[in-house]
mmCIF file of C-alpha atoms in Angstrom:
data_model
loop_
_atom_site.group_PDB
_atom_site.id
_atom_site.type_symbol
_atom_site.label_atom_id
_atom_site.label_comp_id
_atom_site.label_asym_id
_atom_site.label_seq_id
_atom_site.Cartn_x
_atom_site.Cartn_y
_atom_site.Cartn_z
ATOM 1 C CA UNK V 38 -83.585 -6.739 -29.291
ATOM 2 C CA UNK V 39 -86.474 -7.788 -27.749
ATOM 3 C CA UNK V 40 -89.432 -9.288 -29.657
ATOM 4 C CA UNK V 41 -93.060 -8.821 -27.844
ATOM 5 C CA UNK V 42 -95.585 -10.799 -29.732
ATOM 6 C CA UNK V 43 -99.115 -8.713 -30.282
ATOM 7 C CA UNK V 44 -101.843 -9.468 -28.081
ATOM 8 C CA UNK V 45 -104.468 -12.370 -29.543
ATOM 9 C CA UNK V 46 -106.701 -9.916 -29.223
ATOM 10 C CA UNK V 47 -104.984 -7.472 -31.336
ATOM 11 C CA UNK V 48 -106.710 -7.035 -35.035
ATOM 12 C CA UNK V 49 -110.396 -8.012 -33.426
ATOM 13 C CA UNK V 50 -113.511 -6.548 -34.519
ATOM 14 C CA UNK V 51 -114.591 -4.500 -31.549
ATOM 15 C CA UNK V 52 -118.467 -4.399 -32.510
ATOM 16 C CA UNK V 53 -120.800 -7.030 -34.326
ATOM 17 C CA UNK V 54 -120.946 -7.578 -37.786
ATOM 18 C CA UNK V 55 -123.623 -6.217 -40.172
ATOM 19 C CA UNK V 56 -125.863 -8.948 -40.958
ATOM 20 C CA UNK V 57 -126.436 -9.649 -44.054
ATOM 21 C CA UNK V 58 -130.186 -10.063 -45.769
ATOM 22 C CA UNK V 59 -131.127 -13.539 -46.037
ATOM 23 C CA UNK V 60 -134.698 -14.783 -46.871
ATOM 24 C CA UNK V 61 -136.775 -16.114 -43.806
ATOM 25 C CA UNK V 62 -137.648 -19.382 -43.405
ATOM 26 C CA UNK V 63 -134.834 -20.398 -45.507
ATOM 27 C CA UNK V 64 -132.073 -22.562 -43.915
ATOM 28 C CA UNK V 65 -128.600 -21.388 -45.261
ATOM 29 C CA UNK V 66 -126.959 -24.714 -45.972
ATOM 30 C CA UNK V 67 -123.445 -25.550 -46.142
ATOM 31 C CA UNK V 68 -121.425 -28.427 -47.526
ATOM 32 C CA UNK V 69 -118.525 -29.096 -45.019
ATOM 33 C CA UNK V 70 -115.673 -31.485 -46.532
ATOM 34 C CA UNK V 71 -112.930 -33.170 -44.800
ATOM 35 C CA UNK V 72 -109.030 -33.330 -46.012
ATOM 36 C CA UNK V 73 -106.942 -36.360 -46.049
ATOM 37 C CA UNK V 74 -104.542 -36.090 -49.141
ATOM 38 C CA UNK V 75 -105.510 -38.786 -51.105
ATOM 39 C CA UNK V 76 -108.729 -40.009 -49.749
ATOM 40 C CA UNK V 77 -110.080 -36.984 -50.600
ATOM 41 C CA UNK V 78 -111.703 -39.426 -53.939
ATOM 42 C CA UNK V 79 -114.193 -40.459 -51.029
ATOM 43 C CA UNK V 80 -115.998 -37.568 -50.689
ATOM 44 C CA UNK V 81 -115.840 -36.745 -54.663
ATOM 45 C CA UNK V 82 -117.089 -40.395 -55.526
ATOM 46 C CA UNK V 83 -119.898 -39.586 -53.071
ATOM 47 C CA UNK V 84 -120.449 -36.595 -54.498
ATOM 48 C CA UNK V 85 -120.853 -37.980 -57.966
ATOM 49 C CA UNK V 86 -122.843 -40.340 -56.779
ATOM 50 C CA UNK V 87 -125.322 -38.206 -55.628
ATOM 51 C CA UNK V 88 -125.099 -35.927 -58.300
ATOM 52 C CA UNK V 89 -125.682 -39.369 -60.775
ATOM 53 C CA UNK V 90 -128.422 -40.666 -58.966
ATOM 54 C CA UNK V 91 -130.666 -37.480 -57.454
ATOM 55 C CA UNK V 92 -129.414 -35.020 -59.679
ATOM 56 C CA UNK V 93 -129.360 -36.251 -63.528
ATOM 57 C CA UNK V 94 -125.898 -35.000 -63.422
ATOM 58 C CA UNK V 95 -126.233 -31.888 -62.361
ATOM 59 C CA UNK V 96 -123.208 -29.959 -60.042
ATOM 60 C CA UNK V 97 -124.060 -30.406 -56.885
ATOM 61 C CA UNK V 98 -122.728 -27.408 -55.916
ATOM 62 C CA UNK V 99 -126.111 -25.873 -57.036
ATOM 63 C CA UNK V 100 -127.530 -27.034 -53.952
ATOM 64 C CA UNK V 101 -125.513 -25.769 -51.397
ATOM 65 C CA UNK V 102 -125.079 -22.034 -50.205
ATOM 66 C CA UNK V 103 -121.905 -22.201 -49.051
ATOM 67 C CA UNK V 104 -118.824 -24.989 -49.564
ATOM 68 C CA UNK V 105 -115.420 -25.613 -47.321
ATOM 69 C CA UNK V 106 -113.095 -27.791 -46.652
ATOM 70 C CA UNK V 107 -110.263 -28.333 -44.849
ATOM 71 C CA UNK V 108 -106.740 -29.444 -47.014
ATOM 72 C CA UNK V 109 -108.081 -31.804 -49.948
ATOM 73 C CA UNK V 110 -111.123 -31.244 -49.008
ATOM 74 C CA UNK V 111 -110.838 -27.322 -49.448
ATOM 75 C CA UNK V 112 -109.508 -27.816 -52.723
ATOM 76 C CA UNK V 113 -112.269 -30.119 -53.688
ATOM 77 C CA UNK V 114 -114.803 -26.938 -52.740
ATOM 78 C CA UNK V 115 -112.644 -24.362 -54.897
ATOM 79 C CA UNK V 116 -113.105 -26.726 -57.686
ATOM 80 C CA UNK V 117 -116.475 -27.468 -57.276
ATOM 81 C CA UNK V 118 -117.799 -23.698 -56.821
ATOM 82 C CA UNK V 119 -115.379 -22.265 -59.346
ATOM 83 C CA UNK V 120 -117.850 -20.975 -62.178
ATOM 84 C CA UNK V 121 -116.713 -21.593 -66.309
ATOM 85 C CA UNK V 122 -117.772 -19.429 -68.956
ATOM 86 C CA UNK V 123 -121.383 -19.588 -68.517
ATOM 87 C CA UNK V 124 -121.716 -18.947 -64.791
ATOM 88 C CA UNK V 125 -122.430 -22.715 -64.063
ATOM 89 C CA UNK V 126 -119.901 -24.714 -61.886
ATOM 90 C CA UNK V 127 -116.933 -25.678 -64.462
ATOM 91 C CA UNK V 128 -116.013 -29.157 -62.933
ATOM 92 C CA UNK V 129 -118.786 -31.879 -61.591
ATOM 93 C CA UNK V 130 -117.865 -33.954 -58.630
ATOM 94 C CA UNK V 131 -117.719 -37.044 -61.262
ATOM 95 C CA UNK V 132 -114.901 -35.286 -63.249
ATOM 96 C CA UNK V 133 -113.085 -34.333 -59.567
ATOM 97 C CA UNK V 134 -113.517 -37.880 -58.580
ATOM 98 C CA UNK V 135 -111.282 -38.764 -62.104
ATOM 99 C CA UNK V 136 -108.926 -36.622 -61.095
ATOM 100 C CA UNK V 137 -108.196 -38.090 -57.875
ATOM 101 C CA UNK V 138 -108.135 -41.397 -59.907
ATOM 102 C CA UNK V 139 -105.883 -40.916 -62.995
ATOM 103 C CA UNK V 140 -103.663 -37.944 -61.042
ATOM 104 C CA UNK V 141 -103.665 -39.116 -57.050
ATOM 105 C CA UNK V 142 -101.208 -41.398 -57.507
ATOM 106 C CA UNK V 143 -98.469 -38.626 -58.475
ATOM 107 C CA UNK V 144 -99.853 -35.441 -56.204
ATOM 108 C CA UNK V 145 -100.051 -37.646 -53.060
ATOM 109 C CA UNK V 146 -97.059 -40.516 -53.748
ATOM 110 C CA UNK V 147 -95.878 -40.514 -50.578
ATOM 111 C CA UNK V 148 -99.558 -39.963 -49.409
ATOM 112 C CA UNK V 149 -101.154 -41.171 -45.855
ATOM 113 C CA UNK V 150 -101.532 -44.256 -46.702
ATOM 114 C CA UNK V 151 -97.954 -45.080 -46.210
ATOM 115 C CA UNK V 152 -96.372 -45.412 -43.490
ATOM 116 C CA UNK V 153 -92.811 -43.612 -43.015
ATOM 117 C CA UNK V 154 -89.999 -43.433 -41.216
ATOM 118 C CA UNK V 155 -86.961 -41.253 -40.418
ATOM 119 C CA UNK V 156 -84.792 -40.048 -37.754
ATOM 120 C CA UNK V 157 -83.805 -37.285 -36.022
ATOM 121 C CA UNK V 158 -80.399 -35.952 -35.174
ATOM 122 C CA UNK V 159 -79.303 -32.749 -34.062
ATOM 123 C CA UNK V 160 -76.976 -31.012 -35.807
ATOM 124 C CA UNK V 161 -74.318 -30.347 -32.603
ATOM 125 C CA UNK V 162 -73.838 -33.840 -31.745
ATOM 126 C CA UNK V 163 -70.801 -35.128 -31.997
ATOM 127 C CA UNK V 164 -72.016 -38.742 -32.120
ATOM 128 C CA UNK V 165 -73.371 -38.121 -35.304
ATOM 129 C CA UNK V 166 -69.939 -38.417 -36.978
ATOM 130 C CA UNK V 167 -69.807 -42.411 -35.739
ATOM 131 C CA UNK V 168 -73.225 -42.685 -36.347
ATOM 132 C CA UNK V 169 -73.688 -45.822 -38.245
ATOM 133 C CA UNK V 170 -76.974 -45.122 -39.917
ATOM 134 C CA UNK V 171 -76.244 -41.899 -40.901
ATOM 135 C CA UNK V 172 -73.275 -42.662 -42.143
ATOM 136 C CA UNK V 173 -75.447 -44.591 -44.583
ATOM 137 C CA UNK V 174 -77.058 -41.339 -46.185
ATOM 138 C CA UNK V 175 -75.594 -39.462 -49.130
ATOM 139 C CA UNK V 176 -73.515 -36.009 -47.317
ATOM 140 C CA UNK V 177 -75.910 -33.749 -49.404
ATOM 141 C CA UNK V 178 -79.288 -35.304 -47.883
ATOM 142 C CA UNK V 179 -78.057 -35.496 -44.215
ATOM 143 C CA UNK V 180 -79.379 -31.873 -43.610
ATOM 144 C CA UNK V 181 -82.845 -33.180 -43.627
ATOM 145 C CA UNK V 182 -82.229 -35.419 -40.728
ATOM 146 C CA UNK V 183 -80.827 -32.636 -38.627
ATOM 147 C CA UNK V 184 -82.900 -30.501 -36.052
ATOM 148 C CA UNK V 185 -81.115 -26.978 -35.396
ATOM 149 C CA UNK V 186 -81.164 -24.800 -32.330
ATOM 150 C CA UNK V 187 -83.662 -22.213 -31.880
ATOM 151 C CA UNK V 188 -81.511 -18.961 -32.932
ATOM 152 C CA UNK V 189 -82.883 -17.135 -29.083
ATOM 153 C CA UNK V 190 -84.200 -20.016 -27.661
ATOM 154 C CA UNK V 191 -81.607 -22.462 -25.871
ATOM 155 C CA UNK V 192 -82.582 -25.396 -25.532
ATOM 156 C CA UNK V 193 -85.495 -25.194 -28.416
ATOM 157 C CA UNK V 194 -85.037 -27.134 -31.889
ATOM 158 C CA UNK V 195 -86.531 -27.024 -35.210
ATOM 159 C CA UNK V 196 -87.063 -29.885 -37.399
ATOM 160 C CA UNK V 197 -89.113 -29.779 -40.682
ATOM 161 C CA UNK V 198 -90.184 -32.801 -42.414
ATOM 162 C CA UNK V 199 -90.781 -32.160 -46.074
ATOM 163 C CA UNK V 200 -92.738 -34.852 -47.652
ATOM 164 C CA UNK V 201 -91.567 -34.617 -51.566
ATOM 165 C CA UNK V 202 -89.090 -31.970 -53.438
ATOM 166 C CA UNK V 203 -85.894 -30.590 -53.417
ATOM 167 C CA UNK V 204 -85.296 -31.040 -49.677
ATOM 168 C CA UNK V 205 -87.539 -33.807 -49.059
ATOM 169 C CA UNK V 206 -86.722 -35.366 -45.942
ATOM 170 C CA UNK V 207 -84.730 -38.767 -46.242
ATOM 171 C CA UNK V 208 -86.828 -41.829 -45.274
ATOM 172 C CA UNK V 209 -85.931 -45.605 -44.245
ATOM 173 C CA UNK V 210 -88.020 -48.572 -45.191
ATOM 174 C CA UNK V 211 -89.886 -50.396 -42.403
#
């Protein structure tokens, strides 16, 4: 069987959107924020900080029409724009910021500001029977160190690194 990907263009709009009412003279503004695992507590602590100082604690999400993010930082704007029982923004950036603080530690352990290391291997070499270091990690956990042919594709391998559960990959100290 032969698999024939769609074209890119496949799925696009083929005419404009309909534009939707917005009040002139009124700039739309939007609150970008940028991922990083853990350091995502920058851009909450600034937050906070500017809803403590400008705001009298106010959400800051008020102020802003729209609010992204990429990775932490996309969580950070579900948080901030997701309403509580009143309508009003459930979670201030100050409360976020704690979050990061008391919790960060366990979400992101392995986090970016860690350096780590690992190897690769791949899984039909028969050198990695002598291999010393290898030879060093527990039978169950060598799977994680493996790359695997491509099922079609000869001469194309796959190798996942899984930063924390079940089938985390196995990583060497500097």
């Amino acid at each position: 069987m032969n698999y024939v990907p769609p074209r890119r263009s496949d799925g696009t709009l083929q005419k404009r959107r309909t534009r939707l009412p917005w009040p002139a003279g009124r700039p739309f503004r939007i609150l970008s924020i940028d991922g990083g695992g853990i350091c995502g507590i920058l851009p909450a602590s600034f937050l906070a900080e500017l809803e403590t100082r400008f705001l009298n604690g106010a959400s800051v999400a008020r102020h802003f029409d729209m609010i992204a993010g990429t990775s932490t930082g996309g969580i950070l704007a579900c948080a901030l724009t997701r309403p509580g029982p009143d309508g009003a923004p459930l979670y201030s950036a100050e409360e976020l910021a704690g979050i990061y603080v008391e919790e960060g530690p366990k979400i992101f352990e392995r986090g970016l500001l860690k350096r780590l290391f690992t190897r690769i291997y791949f899984a039909d070499e028969a050198m990695n029977a002598s291999d010393p270091i290898l030879a060093l990690v527990p039978p169950e956990r060598r799977p994680t160190l493996l790359a695997t042919p491509h099922p079609t594709r000869a001469g194309v391998f796959r190798f996942d690194i899984r930063l924390q559960g079940q089938d985390e990959t196995v990583f060497f100290d500097a």
